[in-house]
């Protein structure tokens, strides 16, 4: 088990390295495959020694090996976060269909989280294909039925769309499509509970930031990362969270 956990963690680091490429290039409408990775400052093509997840960052002390420009901490954070989350999923689901489907969803969540945090957008290039792939995967594997995936998309997306209309811009359409995408992988109840958790944490975070004078009352907080956090909690401990929530009313 320990041996496999190490392998999964390393696998997660490698996936995280690719996710960094997507996070950097997608908002700029660049190909995520070509050209080869290079330093954004000096444009020097990076070799294998420069692309080892986390280790290259540590060896080079967080700087480009060629021009010594500082490298964003986002790169090792995304790699380590991906490794940890995939390892945790493996602990719960082993090599089941849910492990692979949820690992794919986690990758989408990480991409959208960091793009939303930096650019305040959730790209359609992720949510639209994510929805289509989610529906197709529900037909091919047993992690969720196609009916549950379809209802998860329609009900959760429709619910947030209604909220967006009623709040008149209080919720972005990108968030609506993001939640609809998640619904195709988790179904209705888990997705809505994930949104509820994200909203609850966001409320506490917003009040705290306003109280500390860091944010003003009219300042917004990206909702995508909060939705992603709630979704990940549901993937890992969904049945326990819902059982606890129901027990409160019993």
PDB file of C-alpha atoms in Angstrom:
ATOM      1  CA  UNK A   1       0.000   0.000   0.000  1.00  0.00           C
ATOM      2  CA  UNK A   2       2.780   2.441   0.978  1.00  0.00           C
ATOM      3  CA  UNK A   3       4.681   1.563  -2.206  1.00  0.00           C
ATOM      4  CA  UNK A   4       1.609   2.289  -4.356  1.00  0.00           C
ATOM      5  CA  UNK A   5       0.940   5.542  -2.496  1.00  0.00           C
ATOM      6  CA  UNK A   6       4.422   6.762  -3.410  1.00  0.00           C
ATOM      7  CA  UNK A   7       3.860   5.839  -7.057  1.00  0.00           C
ATOM      8  CA  UNK A   8       0.487   7.610  -7.106  1.00  0.00           C
ATOM      9  CA  UNK A   9       2.016  10.690  -5.472  1.00  0.00           C
ATOM     10  CA  UNK A  10       4.787  10.841  -8.095  1.00  0.00           C
ATOM     11  CA  UNK A  11       2.150  10.311 -10.801  1.00  0.00           C
ATOM     12  CA  UNK A  12       0.238  13.241  -9.293  1.00  0.00           C
ATOM     13  CA  UNK A  13       3.351  15.434  -9.383  1.00  0.00           C
ATOM     14  CA  UNK A  14       3.758  14.703 -13.104  1.00  0.00           C
ATOM     15  CA  UNK A  15       0.080  15.435 -13.777  1.00  0.00           C
ATOM     16  CA  UNK A  16       0.408  18.646 -11.760  1.00  0.00           C
ATOM     17  CA  UNK A  17       3.355  19.699 -13.925  1.00  0.00           C
ATOM     18  CA  UNK A  18       1.141  19.374 -17.017  1.00  0.00           C
ATOM     19  CA  UNK A  19      -1.694  21.230 -15.270  1.00  0.00           C
ATOM     20  CA  UNK A  20       0.686  24.153 -14.739  1.00  0.00           C
ATOM     21  CA  UNK A  21       1.172  24.338 -18.502  1.00  0.00           C
ATOM     22  CA  UNK A  22      -2.603  24.423 -19.031  1.00  0.00           C
ATOM     23  CA  UNK A  23      -3.114  27.036 -16.287  1.00  0.00           C
ATOM     24  CA  UNK A  24      -0.457  29.296 -17.817  1.00  0.00           C
ATOM     25  CA  UNK A  25      -1.279  28.885 -21.489  1.00  0.00           C
ATOM     26  CA  UNK A  26      -5.063  28.475 -21.685  1.00  0.00           C
ATOM     27  CA  UNK A  27      -6.008  32.066 -20.676  1.00  0.00           C
ATOM     28  CA  UNK A  28      -3.546  33.317 -23.312  1.00  0.00           C
ATOM     29  CA  UNK A  29      -5.122  31.164 -26.055  1.00  0.00           C
ATOM     30  CA  UNK A  30      -1.871  29.257 -26.499  1.00  0.00           C
ATOM     31  CA  UNK A  31      -1.497  25.600 -27.404  1.00  0.00           C
ATOM     32  CA  UNK A  32      -1.016  23.364 -24.375  1.00  0.00           C
ATOM     33  CA  UNK A  33       1.096  20.946 -26.448  1.00  0.00           C
ATOM     34  CA  UNK A  34       3.366  23.084 -28.640  1.00  0.00           C
ATOM     35  CA  UNK A  35       5.859  24.714 -28.429  1.00  0.00           C
ATOM     36  CA  UNK A  36       8.088  23.146 -25.798  1.00  0.00           C
ATOM     37  CA  UNK A  37       8.120  24.828 -22.380  1.00  0.00           C
ATOM     38  CA  UNK A  38      10.381  27.859 -22.075  1.00  0.00           C
ATOM     39  CA  UNK A  39      11.166  30.596 -19.581  1.00  0.00           C
ATOM     40  CA  UNK A  40       8.555  33.358 -20.051  1.00  0.00           C
ATOM     41  CA  UNK A  41      11.230  35.990 -19.334  1.00  0.00           C
ATOM     42  CA  UNK A  42      14.272  34.946 -21.407  1.00  0.00           C
ATOM     43  CA  UNK A  43      12.427  32.472 -23.730  1.00  0.00           C
ATOM     44  CA  UNK A  44      15.112  29.817 -23.255  1.00  0.00           C
ATOM     45  CA  UNK A  45      13.791  26.333 -24.006  1.00  0.00           C
ATOM     46  CA  UNK A  46      13.707  24.263 -20.842  1.00  0.00           C
ATOM     47  CA  UNK A  47      15.450  20.909 -20.671  1.00  0.00           C
ATOM     48  CA  UNK A  48      14.433  17.818 -18.737  1.00  0.00           C
ATOM     49  CA  UNK A  49      16.524  18.925 -15.757  1.00  0.00           C
ATOM     50  CA  UNK A  50      14.413  22.101 -15.573  1.00  0.00           C
ATOM     51  CA  UNK A  51      11.093  20.260 -15.658  1.00  0.00           C
ATOM     52  CA  UNK A  52      11.391  17.759 -12.796  1.00  0.00           C
ATOM     53  CA  UNK A  53       8.345  18.483 -10.596  1.00  0.00           C
ATOM     54  CA  UNK A  54       9.217  20.314  -7.356  1.00  0.00           C
ATOM     55  CA  UNK A  55      12.849  19.138  -7.421  1.00  0.00           C
ATOM     56  CA  UNK A  56      13.864  21.518 -10.237  1.00  0.00           C
ATOM     57  CA  UNK A  57      12.243  24.390  -8.339  1.00  0.00           C
ATOM     58  CA  UNK A  58      14.173  23.534  -5.177  1.00  0.00           C
ATOM     59  CA  UNK A  59      17.515  22.941  -6.914  1.00  0.00           C
ATOM     60  CA  UNK A  60      17.286  26.260  -8.743  1.00  0.00           C
ATOM     61  CA  UNK A  61      16.042  28.026  -5.590  1.00  0.00           C
ATOM     62  CA  UNK A  62      12.872  29.169  -7.283  1.00  0.00           C
ATOM     63  CA  UNK A  63      14.646  30.913 -10.152  1.00  0.00           C
ATOM     64  CA  UNK A  64      15.208  30.342 -13.857  1.00  0.00           C
ATOM     65  CA  UNK A  65      18.506  28.509 -14.346  1.00  0.00           C
ATOM     66  CA  UNK A  66      19.374  30.748 -17.315  1.00  0.00           C
ATOM     67  CA  UNK A  67      18.291  34.303 -16.423  1.00  0.00           C
ATOM     68  CA  UNK A  68      17.648  33.900 -12.657  1.00  0.00           C
ATOM     69  CA  UNK A  69      14.157  35.370 -12.896  1.00  0.00           C
ATOM     70  CA  UNK A  70      11.989  34.324  -9.964  1.00  0.00           C
ATOM     71  CA  UNK A  71       9.582  31.463 -10.689  1.00  0.00           C
ATOM     72  CA  UNK A  72       6.054  31.618  -9.262  1.00  0.00           C
ATOM     73  CA  UNK A  73       5.373  29.406  -6.246  1.00  0.00           C
ATOM     74  CA  UNK A  74       2.252  28.336  -8.109  1.00  0.00           C
ATOM     75  CA  UNK A  75       4.274  25.683  -9.937  1.00  0.00           C
ATOM     76  CA  UNK A  76       5.350  23.549  -6.946  1.00  0.00           C
ATOM     77  CA  UNK A  77       2.054  24.252  -5.158  1.00  0.00           C
ATOM     78  CA  UNK A  78       0.000  22.847  -8.057  1.00  0.00           C
ATOM     79  CA  UNK A  79       2.306  19.832  -8.383  1.00  0.00           C
ATOM     80  CA  UNK A  80       2.269  18.981  -4.672  1.00  0.00           C
ATOM     81  CA  UNK A  81      -1.473  19.650  -4.359  1.00  0.00           C
ATOM     82  CA  UNK A  82      -2.209  17.313  -7.272  1.00  0.00           C
ATOM     83  CA  UNK A  83       0.038  14.618  -5.795  1.00  0.00           C
ATOM     84  CA  UNK A  84      -1.631  14.856  -2.385  1.00  0.00           C
ATOM     85  CA  UNK A  85      -5.205  14.848  -3.717  1.00  0.00           C
ATOM     86  CA  UNK A  86      -4.638  11.897  -6.049  1.00  0.00           C
ATOM     87  CA  UNK A  87      -2.994   9.994  -3.199  1.00  0.00           C
ATOM     88  CA  UNK A  88      -5.989  10.672  -0.960  1.00  0.00           C
ATOM     89  CA  UNK A  89      -8.378   9.516  -3.677  1.00  0.00           C
ATOM     90  CA  UNK A  90      -6.350   6.329  -4.048  1.00  0.00           C
ATOM     91  CA  UNK A  91      -6.608   5.700  -0.297  1.00  0.00           C
ATOM     92  CA  UNK A  92     -10.411   5.709  -0.555  1.00  0.00           C
ATOM     93  CA  UNK A  93     -11.080   4.187  -3.977  1.00  0.00           C
ATOM     94  CA  UNK A  94      -7.966   2.172  -4.941  1.00  0.00           C
ATOM     95  CA  UNK A  95      -7.853   1.456  -8.689  1.00  0.00           C
ATOM     96  CA  UNK A  96     -11.627   1.655  -9.158  1.00  0.00           C
ATOM     97  CA  UNK A  97     -13.531   3.590 -11.797  1.00  0.00           C
ATOM     98  CA  UNK A  98     -14.224   6.299  -9.211  1.00  0.00           C
ATOM     99  CA  UNK A  99     -10.512   6.801  -8.613  1.00  0.00           C
ATOM    100  CA  UNK A 100      -9.819   7.498 -12.295  1.00  0.00           C
ATOM    101  CA  UNK A 101     -12.957   9.577 -12.868  1.00  0.00           C
ATOM    102  CA  UNK A 102     -12.443  11.639  -9.726  1.00  0.00           C
ATOM    103  CA  UNK A 103      -8.747  12.073 -10.532  1.00  0.00           C
ATOM    104  CA  UNK A 104      -9.735  13.528 -13.886  1.00  0.00           C
ATOM    105  CA  UNK A 105     -12.282  15.810 -12.206  1.00  0.00           C
ATOM    106  CA  UNK A 106      -9.693  16.942  -9.636  1.00  0.00           C
ATOM    107  CA  UNK A 107      -7.417  17.943 -12.521  1.00  0.00           C
ATOM    108  CA  UNK A 108     -10.209  20.069 -14.011  1.00  0.00           C
ATOM    109  CA  UNK A 109     -10.934  21.610 -10.604  1.00  0.00           C
ATOM    110  CA  UNK A 110      -7.291  22.568 -10.071  1.00  0.00           C
ATOM    111  CA  UNK A 111      -7.055  24.165 -13.518  1.00  0.00           C
ATOM    112  CA  UNK A 112     -10.236  26.190 -13.018  1.00  0.00           C
ATOM    113  CA  UNK A 113      -9.289  27.150  -9.449  1.00  0.00           C
ATOM    114  CA  UNK A 114      -5.946  28.704 -10.318  1.00  0.00           C
ATOM    115  CA  UNK A 115      -7.205  30.371 -13.502  1.00  0.00           C
ATOM    116  CA  UNK A 116     -10.198  31.823 -11.645  1.00  0.00           C
ATOM    117  CA  UNK A 117      -7.982  32.992  -8.794  1.00  0.00           C
ATOM    118  CA  UNK A 118      -5.608  34.812 -11.146  1.00  0.00           C
ATOM    119  CA  UNK A 119      -7.822  35.898 -14.056  1.00  0.00           C
ATOM    120  CA  UNK A 120     -11.310  35.909 -12.462  1.00  0.00           C
ATOM    121  CA  UNK A 121     -12.660  33.610 -15.194  1.00  0.00           C
ATOM    122  CA  UNK A 122     -13.604  29.946 -15.507  1.00  0.00           C
ATOM    123  CA  UNK A 123     -12.766  29.066 -19.126  1.00  0.00           C
ATOM    124  CA  UNK A 124     -15.372  27.533 -21.419  1.00  0.00           C
ATOM    125  CA  UNK A 125     -12.516  25.523 -22.937  1.00  0.00           C
ATOM    126  CA  UNK A 126     -12.566  23.494 -19.726  1.00  0.00           C
ATOM    127  CA  UNK A 127     -16.237  23.438 -18.715  1.00  0.00           C
ATOM    128  CA  UNK A 128     -17.797  22.596 -22.094  1.00  0.00           C
ATOM    129  CA  UNK A 129     -15.483  19.658 -22.914  1.00  0.00           C
ATOM    130  CA  UNK A 130     -15.659  18.664 -19.234  1.00  0.00           C
ATOM    131  CA  UNK A 131     -19.450  18.352 -19.440  1.00  0.00           C
ATOM    132  CA  UNK A 132     -19.352  16.317 -22.662  1.00  0.00           C
ATOM    133  CA  UNK A 133     -16.603  14.025 -21.361  1.00  0.00           C
ATOM    134  CA  UNK A 134     -18.448  13.598 -18.057  1.00  0.00           C
ATOM    135  CA  UNK A 135     -21.606  12.433 -19.807  1.00  0.00           C
ATOM    136  CA  UNK A 136     -19.676  10.070 -22.075  1.00  0.00           C
ATOM    137  CA  UNK A 137     -17.742   8.591 -19.139  1.00  0.00           C
ATOM    138  CA  UNK A 138     -21.010   7.928 -17.300  1.00  0.00           C
ATOM    139  CA  UNK A 139     -21.984   5.656 -20.201  1.00  0.00           C
ATOM    140  CA  UNK A 140     -18.652   3.833 -20.254  1.00  0.00           C
ATOM    141  CA  UNK A 141     -17.963   3.319 -16.542  1.00  0.00           C
ATOM    142  CA  UNK A 142     -19.931   2.518 -13.384  1.00  0.00           C
ATOM    143  CA  UNK A 143     -18.943   5.461 -11.162  1.00  0.00           C
ATOM    144  CA  UNK A 144     -22.305   7.109 -11.887  1.00  0.00           C
ATOM    145  CA  UNK A 145     -25.304   6.351 -14.093  1.00  0.00           C
ATOM    146  CA  UNK A 146     -25.979   8.413 -17.201  1.00  0.00           C
ATOM    147  CA  UNK A 147     -29.317   9.501 -15.715  1.00  0.00           C
ATOM    148  CA  UNK A 148     -27.625  10.747 -12.540  1.00  0.00           C
ATOM    149  CA  UNK A 149     -24.957  12.533 -14.574  1.00  0.00           C
ATOM    150  CA  UNK A 150     -27.572  14.208 -16.775  1.00  0.00           C
ATOM    151  CA  UNK A 151     -29.723  15.233 -13.819  1.00  0.00           C
ATOM    152  CA  UNK A 152     -26.610  16.412 -11.992  1.00  0.00           C
ATOM    153  CA  UNK A 153     -25.814  18.722 -14.873  1.00  0.00           C
ATOM    154  CA  UNK A 154     -29.356  20.038 -15.393  1.00  0.00           C
ATOM    155  CA  UNK A 155     -30.495  20.418 -11.781  1.00  0.00           C
ATOM    156  CA  UNK A 156     -27.298  21.861 -10.321  1.00  0.00           C
ATOM    157  CA  UNK A 157     -26.627  24.099 -13.306  1.00  0.00           C
ATOM    158  CA  UNK A 158     -30.269  25.179 -13.403  1.00  0.00           C
ATOM    159  CA  UNK A 159     -30.287  25.935  -9.678  1.00  0.00           C
ATOM    160  CA  UNK A 160     -27.238  28.160  -9.893  1.00  0.00           C
ATOM    161  CA  UNK A 161     -28.537  29.814 -13.055  1.00  0.00           C
ATOM    162  CA  UNK A 162     -31.720  30.751 -11.185  1.00  0.00           C
ATOM    163  CA  UNK A 163     -29.636  32.143  -8.319  1.00  0.00           C
ATOM    164  CA  UNK A 164     -27.514  34.107 -10.806  1.00  0.00           C
ATOM    165  CA  UNK A 165     -30.649  35.626 -12.347  1.00  0.00           C
ATOM    166  CA  UNK A 166     -32.212  36.474  -8.978  1.00  0.00           C
ATOM    167  CA  UNK A 167     -29.020  38.018  -7.595  1.00  0.00           C
ATOM    168  CA  UNK A 168     -28.513  40.029 -10.813  1.00  0.00           C
ATOM    169  CA  UNK A 169     -24.833  39.383 -11.315  1.00  0.00           C
ATOM    170  CA  UNK A 170     -24.034  38.183  -7.814  1.00  0.00           C
ATOM    171  CA  UNK A 171     -23.023  34.864  -9.351  1.00  0.00           C
ATOM    172  CA  UNK A 172     -21.134  34.506 -12.611  1.00  0.00           C
ATOM    173  CA  UNK A 173     -22.326  32.388 -15.534  1.00  0.00           C
ATOM    174  CA  UNK A 174     -18.898  30.785 -15.518  1.00  0.00           C
ATOM    175  CA  UNK A 175     -19.682  29.438 -12.039  1.00  0.00           C
ATOM    176  CA  UNK A 176     -22.984  28.062 -13.347  1.00  0.00           C
ATOM    177  CA  UNK A 177     -21.241  26.117 -16.109  1.00  0.00           C
ATOM    178  CA  UNK A 178     -18.540  25.009 -13.671  1.00  0.00           C
ATOM    179  CA  UNK A 179     -21.137  23.506 -11.325  1.00  0.00           C
ATOM    180  CA  UNK A 180     -23.017  21.890 -14.236  1.00  0.00           C
ATOM    181  CA  UNK A 181     -19.749  20.224 -15.246  1.00  0.00           C
ATOM    182  CA  UNK A 182     -19.150  18.922 -11.723  1.00  0.00           C
ATOM    183  CA  UNK A 183     -22.719  17.585 -11.660  1.00  0.00           C
ATOM    184  CA  UNK A 184     -21.966  15.200 -14.530  1.00  0.00           C
ATOM    185  CA  UNK A 185     -19.330  13.474 -12.367  1.00  0.00           C
ATOM    186  CA  UNK A 186     -20.892  13.625  -8.882  1.00  0.00           C
ATOM    187  CA  UNK A 187     -24.627  13.834  -9.474  1.00  0.00           C
ATOM    188  CA  UNK A 188     -27.072  16.248  -7.868  1.00  0.00           C
ATOM    189  CA  UNK A 189     -26.807  15.794  -4.090  1.00  0.00           C
ATOM    190  CA  UNK A 190     -23.017  15.688  -3.817  1.00  0.00           C
ATOM    191  CA  UNK A 191     -22.613  18.666  -6.158  1.00  0.00           C
ATOM    192  CA  UNK A 192     -25.167  20.848  -4.386  1.00  0.00           C
ATOM    193  CA  UNK A 193     -23.674  19.966  -1.003  1.00  0.00           C
ATOM    194  CA  UNK A 194     -20.244  20.903  -2.359  1.00  0.00           C
ATOM    195  CA  UNK A 195     -21.626  24.279  -3.480  1.00  0.00           C
ATOM    196  CA  UNK A 196     -23.241  24.747  -0.060  1.00  0.00           C
ATOM    197  CA  UNK A 197     -19.927  24.050   1.700  1.00  0.00           C
ATOM    198  CA  UNK A 198     -18.129  26.457  -0.622  1.00  0.00           C
ATOM    199  CA  UNK A 199     -20.735  29.161  -0.006  1.00  0.00           C
ATOM    200  CA  UNK A 200     -20.528  28.680   3.759  1.00  0.00           C
ATOM    201  CA  UNK A 201     -16.731  28.900   3.794  1.00  0.00           C
ATOM    202  CA  UNK A 202     -16.880  31.874   1.424  1.00  0.00           C
ATOM    203  CA  UNK A 203     -19.247  33.722   3.748  1.00  0.00           C
ATOM    204  CA  UNK A 204     -16.967  33.190   6.744  1.00  0.00           C
ATOM    205  CA  UNK A 205     -13.903  34.142   4.680  1.00  0.00           C
ATOM    206  CA  UNK A 206     -15.594  37.265   3.310  1.00  0.00           C
ATOM    207  CA  UNK A 207     -16.725  38.475   6.724  1.00  0.00           C
ATOM    208  CA  UNK A 208     -13.256  37.820   8.157  1.00  0.00           C
ATOM    209  CA  UNK A 209     -11.479  39.710   5.362  1.00  0.00           C
ATOM    210  CA  UNK A 210     -13.867  42.660   5.715  1.00  0.00           C
ATOM    211  CA  UNK A 211     -13.400  42.648   9.494  1.00  0.00           C
ATOM    212  CA  UNK A 212      -9.614  42.706   9.056  1.00  0.00           C
ATOM    213  CA  UNK A 213      -9.871  45.536   6.538  1.00  0.00           C
ATOM    214  CA  UNK A 214      -8.300  43.454   3.770  1.00  0.00           C
ATOM    215  CA  UNK A 215     -11.450  43.530   1.615  1.00  0.00           C
ATOM    216  CA  UNK A 216     -14.245  46.042   1.219  1.00  0.00           C
ATOM    217  CA  UNK A 217     -17.944  45.195   1.262  1.00  0.00           C
ATOM    218  CA  UNK A 218     -18.147  45.550  -2.526  1.00  0.00           C
ATOM    219  CA  UNK A 219     -15.039  43.477  -3.242  1.00  0.00           C
ATOM    220  CA  UNK A 220     -15.675  40.036  -4.682  1.00  0.00           C
ATOM    221  CA  UNK A 221     -14.032  36.717  -3.847  1.00  0.00           C
ATOM    222  CA  UNK A 222     -13.581  34.144  -6.651  1.00  0.00           C
ATOM    223  CA  UNK A 223     -16.277  31.527  -6.119  1.00  0.00           C
ATOM    224  CA  UNK A 224     -14.683  28.858  -8.324  1.00  0.00           C
ATOM    225  CA  UNK A 225     -11.951  27.877  -5.832  1.00  0.00           C
ATOM    226  CA  UNK A 226     -14.564  27.613  -3.054  1.00  0.00           C
ATOM    227  CA  UNK A 227     -16.780  25.369  -5.194  1.00  0.00           C
ATOM    228  CA  UNK A 228     -13.736  23.239  -6.019  1.00  0.00           C
ATOM    229  CA  UNK A 229     -12.858  22.908  -2.336  1.00  0.00           C
ATOM    230  CA  UNK A 230     -16.400  21.825  -1.438  1.00  0.00           C
ATOM    231  CA  UNK A 231     -16.421  19.370  -4.338  1.00  0.00           C
ATOM    232  CA  UNK A 232     -13.152  17.759  -3.250  1.00  0.00           C
ATOM    233  CA  UNK A 233     -14.483  17.363   0.293  1.00  0.00           C
ATOM    234  CA  UNK A 234     -17.545  15.608  -1.112  1.00  0.00           C
ATOM    235  CA  UNK A 235     -15.426  13.298  -3.262  1.00  0.00           C
ATOM    236  CA  UNK A 236     -13.439  12.228  -0.206  1.00  0.00           C
ATOM    237  CA  UNK A 237     -16.003  12.277   2.601  1.00  0.00           C
ATOM    238  CA  UNK A 238     -19.342  12.860   0.879  1.00  0.00           C
ATOM    239  CA  UNK A 239     -21.317  10.070   2.534  1.00  0.00           C
ATOM    240  CA  UNK A 240     -20.051  11.068   5.991  1.00  0.00           C
ATOM    241  CA  UNK A 241     -20.814  14.750   5.420  1.00  0.00           C
ATOM    242  CA  UNK A 242     -24.354  14.064   4.220  1.00  0.00           C
ATOM    243  CA  UNK A 243     -24.965  11.592   7.062  1.00  0.00           C
ATOM    244  CA  UNK A 244     -23.798  14.184   9.585  1.00  0.00           C
ATOM    245  CA  UNK A 245     -25.915  16.885   7.948  1.00  0.00           C
ATOM    246  CA  UNK A 246     -29.033  14.707   7.994  1.00  0.00           C
ATOM    247  CA  UNK A 247     -28.417  13.700  11.611  1.00  0.00           C
ATOM    248  CA  UNK A 248     -28.642  17.363  12.645  1.00  0.00           C
ATOM    249  CA  UNK A 249     -32.308  17.410  11.628  1.00  0.00           C
ATOM    250  CA  UNK A 250     -33.087  14.029  13.178  1.00  0.00           C
TER     251      UNK A 250
END
